[in-house]
Coordinates of C-alpha atoms in Angstrom, one line a residue:
Chain L
X160 CA -21.3 84.7 -219.2
X161 CA -23.8 81.9 -219.2
X162 CA -23.9 82.4 -223.5
X163 CA -20.7 80.3 -223.6
X164 CA -21.2 77.0 -224.6
X165 CA -19.4 73.6 -224.9
X166 CA -19.8 73.7 -228.5
X167 CA -18.2 77.4 -228.5
X168 CA -15.1 76.0 -226.4
X169 CA -14.4 73.1 -228.8
X170 CA -14.8 75.3 -231.8
X171 CA -12.2 77.8 -230.5
X172 CA -9.9 74.9 -229.7
X173 CA -10.4 73.4 -233.3
X174 CA -9.5 77.0 -234.7
X175 CA -6.5 78.0 -232.5
X176 CA -5.0 74.9 -232.0
X177 CA -6.0 72.8 -234.8
X178 CA -7.1 70.1 -232.7
X179 CA -10.6 67.8 -232.9
X180 CA -11.7 67.7 -229.2
X181 CA -15.0 66.5 -227.7
X182 CA -16.9 67.7 -224.4
X183 CA -14.6 65.5 -221.9
X184 CA -11.3 66.1 -223.8
X185 CA -8.6 67.5 -221.4
X186 CA -7.6 70.3 -223.4
X187 CA -4.4 70.5 -222.2
X188 CA -3.2 66.7 -222.9
X189 CA -4.8 67.5 -226.4
X190 CA -2.2 70.2 -226.9
X191 CA -3.4 73.3 -225.8
X192 CA -0.9 75.8 -224.2
X193 CA -1.1 79.4 -222.4
X194 CA -0.4 81.1 -225.8
X195 CA -3.9 78.8 -227.3
X196 CA -5.9 79.9 -224.2
X197 CA -5.2 83.6 -225.3
X198 CA -6.0 82.9 -228.9
X199 CA -9.0 80.7 -227.5
X200 CA -10.0 83.9 -225.3
X201 CA -10.0 86.3 -227.7
X202 CA -12.3 84.5 -229.9
X203 CA -14.7 84.0 -227.4
X204 CA -14.8 87.8 -226.5
X205 CA -15.3 88.1 -230.4
X206 CA -18.0 86.0 -230.4
X207 CA -19.9 86.8 -226.9
X208 CA -18.3 89.9 -225.5
X209 CA -17.0 88.0 -222.8
X210 CA -13.6 88.0 -221.7
X211 CA -13.4 84.7 -219.5
X212 CA -10.4 84.9 -217.0
X213 CA -7.8 82.3 -217.9
X214 CA -8.0 80.5 -214.9
X215 CA -11.2 78.5 -215.9
X216 CA -9.3 76.5 -218.7
X217 CA -6.9 75.6 -216.4
X218 CA -9.5 74.9 -214.0
X219 CA -12.1 72.9 -216.1
X220 CA -9.9 71.0 -218.4
X221 CA -12.4 69.9 -220.4
X222 CA -15.0 72.3 -222.9
X223 CA -17.7 70.7 -220.3
X224 CA -15.6 71.5 -217.1
X225 CA -14.5 74.8 -218.5
X226 CA -18.3 75.9 -219.1
X227 CA -19.6 74.3 -215.8
X228 CA -16.8 76.8 -214.3
X229 CA -18.0 79.9 -216.2
X230 CA -21.7 78.9 -214.7
X231 CA -19.9 78.5 -211.1
X232 CA -18.4 81.6 -211.0
X233 CA -21.3 83.0 -212.4
X234 CA -23.6 81.8 -209.9
X235 CA -21.1 82.7 -207.0
X236 CA -21.3 86.5 -208.0
Chain M
X147 CA 28.2 60.5 -204.0
X148 CA 26.2 62.2 -201.5
X149 CA 22.6 61.8 -201.6
X150 CA 20.0 64.0 -200.0
X151 CA 16.7 62.5 -199.2
X152 CA 14.1 65.2 -198.8
X153 CA 16.6 68.0 -199.5
X154 CA 15.8 71.3 -197.8
X155 CA 16.9 72.7 -201.7
X156 CA 13.4 72.1 -202.6
X157 CA 11.8 74.0 -199.8
X158 CA 10.8 77.4 -200.5
X159 CA 10.3 77.7 -196.4
X160 CA 13.6 76.5 -196.0
X161 CA 15.0 79.6 -197.8
X162 CA 12.4 82.2 -196.5
X163 CA 13.4 81.0 -192.5
X164 CA 16.4 78.7 -192.3
X165 CA 20.2 79.2 -193.5
X166 CA 20.4 77.9 -197.2
X167 CA 24.0 80.0 -197.3
X168 CA 25.4 77.6 -194.5
X169 CA 23.8 74.3 -196.1
X170 CA 25.6 75.3 -199.4
X171 CA 28.9 76.0 -197.8
X172 CA 28.7 72.4 -196.4
X173 CA 27.8 71.2 -199.6
X174 CA 30.7 73.0 -201.3
X175 CA 33.2 71.6 -198.3
X176 CA 31.7 68.0 -198.3
X177 CA 30.0 67.0 -201.6
X178 CA 30.2 69.8 -204.2
X179 CA 28.5 67.4 -206.5
X180 CA 25.3 66.3 -205.0
X181 CA 21.9 64.5 -205.7
X182 CA 18.9 65.5 -203.9
X183 CA 15.6 63.6 -204.2
X184 CA 12.0 64.0 -203.4
X185 CA 9.4 61.8 -202.1
X186 CA 7.5 61.7 -205.4
X187 CA 10.5 60.8 -207.0
X188 CA 11.5 64.0 -208.9
X189 CA 15.6 64.3 -208.5
X190 CA 18.0 66.6 -209.4
X191 CA 22.3 66.9 -209.2
X192 CA 23.1 70.3 -207.5
X193 CA 26.7 72.0 -208.3
X194 CA 27.8 74.6 -205.9
X195 CA 31.6 75.0 -206.6
X196 CA 32.4 78.1 -208.8
X197 CA 34.2 76.2 -211.4
X198 CA 31.6 73.4 -211.9
X199 CA 28.8 76.1 -211.9
X200 CA 30.8 77.9 -214.2
X201 CA 31.9 74.8 -216.7
X202 CA 27.9 73.6 -216.5
X203 CA 26.9 77.2 -218.1
X204 CA 29.7 77.2 -220.8
X205 CA 28.5 73.7 -221.7
X206 CA 25.1 74.3 -223.4
X207 CA 25.7 71.3 -226.0
X208 CA 25.4 68.5 -223.2
X209 CA 23.2 70.8 -221.0
X210 CA 20.3 71.7 -222.1
X211 CA 17.8 74.7 -221.1
X212 CA 14.7 73.7 -222.9
X213 CA 13.2 71.4 -220.0
X214 CA 12.5 74.7 -217.9
X215 CA 15.2 76.6 -215.6
X216 CA 13.5 76.2 -212.6
X217 CA 12.8 72.9 -210.2
X218 CA 9.3 72.3 -211.0
X219 CA 9.0 75.6 -212.8
X220 CA 7.4 74.3 -216.2
X221 CA 3.9 73.6 -216.3
X222 CA 5.1 70.0 -217.4
X223 CA 8.3 68.7 -215.9
X224 CA 9.4 68.1 -219.7
X225 CA 9.6 70.3 -222.6
X226 CA 6.7 72.5 -223.3
X227 CA 5.4 74.5 -225.9
X228 CA 7.7 77.3 -225.3
X229 CA 10.7 75.2 -225.4
X230 CA 12.7 76.6 -228.6
X231 CA 10.8 79.8 -228.6
X232 CA 11.4 81.6 -225.4
X233 CA 14.9 82.7 -224.8
X234 CA 15.3 81.1 -221.5
X235 CA 14.3 78.0 -222.6
X236 CA 16.1 77.9 -226.2
X237 CA 19.1 75.9 -227.3
X238 CA 20.8 76.7 -230.1
X239 CA 20.1 77.2 -233.3
X240 CA 16.9 78.7 -232.1
X241 CA 18.6 80.4 -229.3
X242 CA 20.8 82.6 -231.3
X243 CA 18.2 83.4 -233.5
X244 CA 16.1 85.0 -230.7
X245 CA 18.9 86.4 -228.9
X246 CA 20.0 88.6 -232.1
X247 CA 16.8 90.6 -232.4
X248 CA 15.9 91.4 -228.6
X249 CA 19.6 92.5 -227.9
X250 CA 19.8 94.8 -231.0
X251 CA 16.2 95.9 -230.5
X252 CA 16.4 96.2 -226.4
X253 CA 19.9 96.3 -225.1
X254 CA 22.0 98.3 -227.6
X255 CA 23.7 101.8 -226.4
X256 CA 21.3 103.9 -227.1
X257 CA 18.9 102.2 -225.2
X258 CA 21.0 101.4 -222.4
X259 CA 21.4 105.4 -222.1
X260 CA 17.9 105.8 -222.5
X261 CA 17.2 103.2 -219.7
X262 CA 19.7 104.9 -217.7
X263 CA 18.1 108.4 -217.5
X264 CA 14.9 107.0 -217.0
X265 CA 15.7 104.5 -214.1
X266 CA 17.7 107.7 -212.2
X267 CA 14.8 109.7 -212.9
X268 CA 12.1 106.9 -211.2
X269 CA 14.6 106.1 -208.2
X270 CA 15.3 110.3 -207.4
X271 CA 11.2 110.7 -207.5
X272 CA 11.2 107.7 -205.3
X273 CA 13.9 109.0 -203.2
X274 CA 12.3 112.9 -203.4
X275 CA 9.1 111.8 -202.2
X276 CA 10.4 110.6 -199.0
X277 CA 11.2 112.9 -195.9
X278 CA 13.0 112.3 -192.6
X279 CA 11.0 110.0 -190.0
X280 CA 8.8 108.5 -192.9
X281 CA 8.6 104.7 -191.9
X282 CA 7.7 102.8 -195.5
X283 CA 8.0 99.3 -196.5
X284 CA 11.3 99.8 -199.0
X285 CA 10.4 96.5 -201.0
X286 CA 6.8 98.3 -202.0
X287 CA 7.4 102.0 -202.0
X288 CA 11.3 102.2 -203.4
X289 CA 12.2 99.0 -204.7
X290 CA 9.7 98.8 -207.6
X291 CA 11.4 102.4 -209.3
X292 CA 14.7 100.1 -210.3
X293 CA 12.9 97.7 -212.8
X294 CA 9.7 100.6 -214.2
X295 CA 12.4 102.8 -216.3
X296 CA 13.3 99.7 -217.8
X297 CA 9.7 98.6 -218.8
X298 CA 8.7 102.5 -219.7
X299 CA 12.2 102.2 -222.1
X300 CA 12.0 99.0 -223.7
X301 CA 8.0 98.4 -223.9
X302 CA 7.1 102.1 -225.0
X303 CA 4.9 102.6 -222.1
X304 CA 4.4 105.3 -219.3
X305 CA 4.6 104.7 -216.0
X306 CA 1.2 103.9 -215.0
X307 CA 1.1 100.8 -217.7
X308 CA 4.9 99.9 -216.0
X309 CA 3.3 100.1 -212.8
X310 CA 0.6 97.5 -213.8
X311 CA 3.0 95.2 -215.4
X312 CA 5.2 94.7 -212.6
X313 CA 2.0 93.9 -210.3
X314 CA 1.4 91.2 -212.7
X315 CA 4.7 89.5 -213.1
X316 CA 5.3 89.6 -209.3
X317 CA 1.9 87.6 -209.1
X318 CA 3.6 85.2 -211.8
X319 CA 6.9 84.8 -210.1
X320 CA 5.9 85.0 -206.6
X321 CA 2.6 83.3 -206.8
X322 CA 3.5 80.6 -203.9
X323 CA 4.1 83.4 -201.6
X324 CA 0.7 84.8 -199.8
X325 CA 2.3 88.3 -199.5
X326 CA 1.6 88.9 -203.1
X327 CA -1.5 86.5 -203.9
X328 CA -4.5 85.9 -201.6
X329 CA -6.8 82.6 -202.0
X330 CA -6.2 80.2 -205.1
X331 CA -2.3 80.6 -206.0
X332 CA -2.1 78.7 -209.3
X333 CA -5.1 80.6 -210.4
X334 CA -3.4 83.9 -209.7
X335 CA -0.8 82.7 -212.0
X336 CA -2.4 81.8 -215.2
X337 CA -4.6 84.7 -214.8
X338 CA -1.5 87.4 -214.3
X339 CA 0.3 85.8 -217.3
X340 CA -2.7 86.0 -219.9
X341 CA -3.1 89.3 -218.8
X342 CA 0.9 90.0 -219.5
X343 CA 0.5 88.5 -222.7
X344 CA -2.7 90.6 -223.6
X345 CA -0.7 93.7 -222.8
X346 CA 2.0 92.5 -224.9
X347 CA -0.2 91.6 -228.0
X348 CA -1.8 94.8 -227.8
X349 CA 1.6 96.8 -227.8
X350 CA 2.8 94.3 -230.9
X351 CA -0.4 95.3 -232.6
X352 CA 0.1 98.9 -232.2
X353 CA 3.9 99.0 -233.2
X354 CA 2.7 97.3 -236.5
X355 CA 0.2 99.9 -237.0
X356 CA 2.6 102.7 -236.7
X357 CA 5.7 101.0 -238.0
X358 CA 7.6 102.6 -235.0
X359 CA 10.4 100.5 -233.9
X360 CA 12.6 102.5 -232.1
X361 CA 12.3 100.5 -228.9
X362 CA 12.7 96.4 -228.1
X363 CA 8.8 95.5 -228.7
X364 CA 8.7 97.9 -231.8
X365 CA 11.5 95.8 -233.2
X366 CA 10.1 92.8 -232.4
X367 CA 6.4 93.8 -234.1
X368 CA 8.4 95.1 -236.9
X369 CA 9.8 91.4 -237.3
X370 CA 6.3 89.9 -237.0
X371 CA 5.0 92.1 -239.5
X372 CA 7.9 91.2 -242.0
X373 CA 7.2 87.4 -241.3
X374 CA 10.9 87.1 -240.0
X375 CA 9.7 86.2 -236.7
X376 CA 6.3 84.5 -235.4
X377 CA 3.8 86.5 -233.5
X378 CA 3.9 83.7 -230.8
X379 CA 7.5 84.1 -230.4
X380 CA 7.4 87.6 -230.1
X381 CA 5.1 87.1 -227.3
X382 CA 6.8 84.7 -225.8
X383 CA 9.9 87.0 -225.4
X384 CA 8.3 89.8 -224.2
X385 CA 7.0 88.0 -221.3
X386 CA 10.2 86.6 -220.7
X387 CA 12.0 90.2 -221.1
X388 CA 9.0 91.5 -218.7
X389 CA 9.4 88.7 -215.7
X390 CA 13.2 88.6 -215.9
X391 CA 13.7 92.2 -215.5
X392 CA 11.0 93.0 -212.8
X393 CA 11.1 89.6 -210.4
X394 CA 14.9 90.9 -209.7
X395 CA 16.3 93.9 -209.4
X396 CA 13.4 94.8 -206.6
X397 CA 14.8 92.4 -204.7
X398 CA 18.7 93.1 -205.2
X399 CA 17.6 96.9 -204.0
X400 CA 16.0 95.5 -200.9
X401 CA 19.2 93.3 -199.9
X402 CA 21.3 96.1 -200.9
X403 CA 19.6 98.4 -198.1
X404 CA 20.0 95.8 -195.6
X405 CA 23.5 95.4 -196.2
X406 CA 24.3 98.8 -196.2
X407 CA 22.4 98.7 -192.8
X408 CA 24.5 96.1 -191.7
X409 CA 27.8 97.4 -193.2
X410 CA 27.8 101.3 -192.3
X411 CA 31.4 101.6 -191.8
X412 CA 32.1 100.1 -195.4
X413 CA 29.1 102.1 -196.9
X414 CA 30.7 105.4 -196.0
X415 CA 33.4 104.3 -198.3
X416 CA 31.3 104.5 -201.0
X417 CA 29.5 108.0 -199.6
X418 CA 33.0 109.5 -199.5
X419 CA 34.1 108.4 -202.9
X420 CA 37.1 106.1 -202.0
X421 CA 35.1 103.1 -203.4
X422 CA 33.7 103.5 -206.7
X423 CA 30.0 102.9 -207.1
X424 CA 30.9 100.8 -209.7
X425 CA 33.1 98.2 -207.5
X426 CA 30.6 98.2 -205.0
X427 CA 27.9 97.5 -207.3
X428 CA 29.6 94.1 -208.2
X429 CA 30.0 93.4 -204.4
X430 CA 26.5 94.0 -204.0
X431 CA 25.5 91.7 -206.7
X432 CA 27.8 88.8 -205.2
X433 CA 26.3 89.5 -202.0
X434 CA 23.0 88.8 -202.8
X435 CA 23.0 86.7 -205.4
X436 CA 19.0 87.4 -206.6
X437 CA 18.8 84.3 -208.6
X438 CA 19.8 81.9 -206.3
X439 CA 20.2 78.6 -209.2
X440 CA 19.2 77.4 -212.8
X441 CA 18.4 74.0 -213.7
X442 CA 19.5 72.2 -217.0
X443 CA 18.8 68.7 -218.2
X444 CA 21.7 66.5 -219.3
X445 CA 21.2 65.4 -222.6
X446 CA 24.7 63.4 -222.7
X447 CA 26.9 62.2 -220.0
X448 CA 28.5 65.3 -218.2
X449 CA 31.5 65.0 -216.1
X450 CA 31.8 67.5 -213.8
X451 CA 34.2 67.7 -210.4
X452 CA 35.6 64.6 -210.8
X453 CA 31.4 63.1 -210.9
X454 CA 29.8 61.8 -214.2
X455 CA 26.2 63.0 -214.0
X456 CA 24.2 60.3 -216.4
X457 CA 22.5 61.6 -219.4
X458 CA 19.0 62.5 -218.8
X459 CA 19.4 64.3 -215.3
X460 CA 18.4 67.5 -214.1
X461 CA 21.0 69.6 -213.0
X462 CA 21.2 72.6 -210.8
X463 CA 23.7 75.7 -210.8
X464 CA 23.9 77.2 -207.7
X465 CA 25.0 80.8 -208.3
X466 CA 24.8 81.5 -204.8
X467 CA 27.1 79.2 -203.7
X468 CA 29.3 79.8 -206.3
X469 CA 29.6 83.5 -205.1
X470 CA 30.8 82.2 -202.1
X471 CA 33.3 79.7 -203.2
X472 CA 36.4 79.8 -200.8
X473 CA 38.2 78.9 -203.7
X474 CA 37.8 81.7 -205.7
X475 CA 37.1 84.8 -203.2
X476 CA 38.8 85.7 -200.5
X477 CA 36.8 86.1 -197.1
X478 CA 33.9 85.1 -198.8
X479 CA 31.5 84.9 -196.3
X480 CA 32.4 88.7 -195.7
X481 CA 30.9 91.3 -197.6
X482 CA 33.9 93.5 -198.8
X483 CA 32.4 96.6 -200.7
X484 CA 35.9 97.5 -202.3
X485 CA 36.7 93.7 -203.3
X486 CA 39.0 93.6 -206.3
X487 CA 38.8 91.5 -209.5
X488 CA 35.5 90.4 -208.3
X489 CA 34.7 87.3 -210.4
X490 CA 30.9 87.0 -209.0
X491 CA 28.7 85.0 -211.3
X492 CA 25.0 86.2 -210.6
X493 CA 24.2 86.1 -214.0
X494 CA 25.4 83.2 -215.1
X495 CA 28.4 82.8 -217.9
X496 CA 28.1 81.7 -221.5
X497 CA 25.4 81.8 -224.2
X498 CA 22.8 82.3 -221.1
X499 CA 24.3 84.6 -219.5
X500 CA 21.6 87.4 -218.6
X501 CA 20.7 89.1 -221.6
X502 CA 19.6 92.0 -219.3
X503 CA 23.0 92.1 -216.9
X504 CA 24.1 95.2 -218.3
X505 CA 20.6 96.9 -217.7
X506 CA 20.2 95.1 -214.3
X507 CA 24.1 96.3 -213.3
X508 CA 23.3 99.6 -214.5
X509 CA 20.1 99.8 -212.3
X510 CA 21.5 98.5 -209.2
X511 CA 24.6 100.8 -209.8
X512 CA 22.5 104.1 -210.1
X513 CA 20.7 103.2 -207.1
X514 CA 23.7 102.9 -205.0
X515 CA 24.8 106.4 -206.4
X516 CA 21.8 108.2 -205.9
X517 CA 21.6 106.9 -202.6
X518 CA 25.4 107.8 -202.0
X519 CA 24.4 111.3 -202.9
X520 CA 21.1 111.4 -200.9
X521 CA 21.0 113.4 -197.6
X522 CA 18.9 111.1 -196.2
X523 CA 19.5 107.1 -195.5
X524 CA 17.2 104.1 -194.7
X525 CA 17.7 102.7 -191.2
X526 CA 16.1 99.1 -191.1
X527 CA 13.7 99.3 -188.3
X528 CA 12.4 95.5 -188.4
X529 CA 13.3 92.3 -189.3
X530 CA 12.7 92.3 -193.0
X531 CA 10.7 89.0 -194.6
X532 CA 12.0 86.9 -197.1
X533 CA 10.6 85.6 -200.3
X534 CA 8.9 82.0 -200.0
X535 CA 11.5 80.7 -203.0
X536 CA 14.2 78.6 -203.6
X537 CA 14.9 80.3 -207.0
X538 CA 14.4 83.9 -206.1
X539 CA 16.2 85.7 -202.7
X540 CA 14.4 88.5 -202.2
X541 CA 12.7 90.4 -199.2
X542 CA 8.4 90.8 -199.6
X543 CA 8.5 93.2 -196.4
X544 CA 11.6 95.7 -195.5
X545 CA 10.4 98.2 -193.0
X546 CA 12.6 101.2 -193.0
X547 CA 12.8 104.3 -191.5
X548 CA 14.3 107.4 -193.4
X549 CA 17.0 109.4 -191.3
X550 CA 19.6 111.7 -191.9
X551 CA 22.4 110.4 -194.0
X552 CA 24.7 111.8 -191.1
X553 CA 22.7 109.6 -188.5
X554 CA 23.9 106.6 -190.5
X555 CA 27.4 107.3 -191.4
X556 CA 28.5 109.6 -188.5

């Protein structure tokens, strides 16, 4: 899971929600919803082969926060 | 108007351990329209009389559904991204445009007949698997058999997939209840929701590839393929139907079992054939009122019960209270299995009346018929555990023993 970078999250938000966000933008405030998370997750899976659980998006909230949570989830395993 | 600070109507615990029926009866008598506040500033009006609840349902132009139908149910306490795109949170004209294909594809006469057969088969299988002396948790062993057949038919899936889907939607609705989810509840909610959406999306892709339109999901898929419906709308409404169907009738079934146990003399009338299963089903629906209330937002001043609810207010319509209204029902606080001219409002009224009402009624009636025919019966052997929710009245645990039918109605 550590293959997923902040840039990938920013790219997928741009692709699915047509929003430009930076590493510390709250993507939900920027207009991302459950369906956008669904699409984002599918894109990340296409790019990396990894299916990210939905709760890391809602827990992380910003691209950086999401990547941190993915790392924390990984480290805990 | 009565203003209640820190109202128990907000409290899931009150509904699980207290007596919301009595509280609502008191409101109905003393303050049929009242205002309920919480420390964080959230407030809603509560309608408790049958006539007022009905009037509110029907007035869909002044009372909008687009702001979420549960108190706190929306991710944000304002219009969210599903508003206008998912049946339960859509106003006109979007509502009619979505309802038409969902109804035509999922709730037509042919589908109802297929659903009825599948539901009956599942209920029989569940009942046949039980022997006299068995002790089981009815809410987990038998109750899910009711919606499972509906999922199988509407979504064109097998029993195993239907079972998985049921588990996920259960987590979504019961995420506050530790019986359904462990650990971090909000995480479980969002993970479950995304898995359901993923699953529905796969089904839609399968149907687009095959061209099949002979079930609800196929009908939605062909609309997506032709461009008549967006993929998001198809997904959201697939989710809406799955959740609406799954998280209601199992609770009704559990409460039917506790009611029969408590009202054995009346149940004998159904077993003997003196009371029709259809008539009994209406009273079970009134008595259980599984969906306790729905919320609306007033988009104009709304006059009801001699009060004016100002524009911009949350309004809650208490089905469970309307169903015990002494002005509409004789002996409202008694279960009367052969009640005539039953004006129960368990499914709401008007344009937003539950789209699955015919299916849910069919499920409950089929269950009642199969129970009446069965040579065994359920005896409740421990106090049931109620769901922590002010929105759904249900049981998360119902320990029963299977006994000979004669032991229950001698």
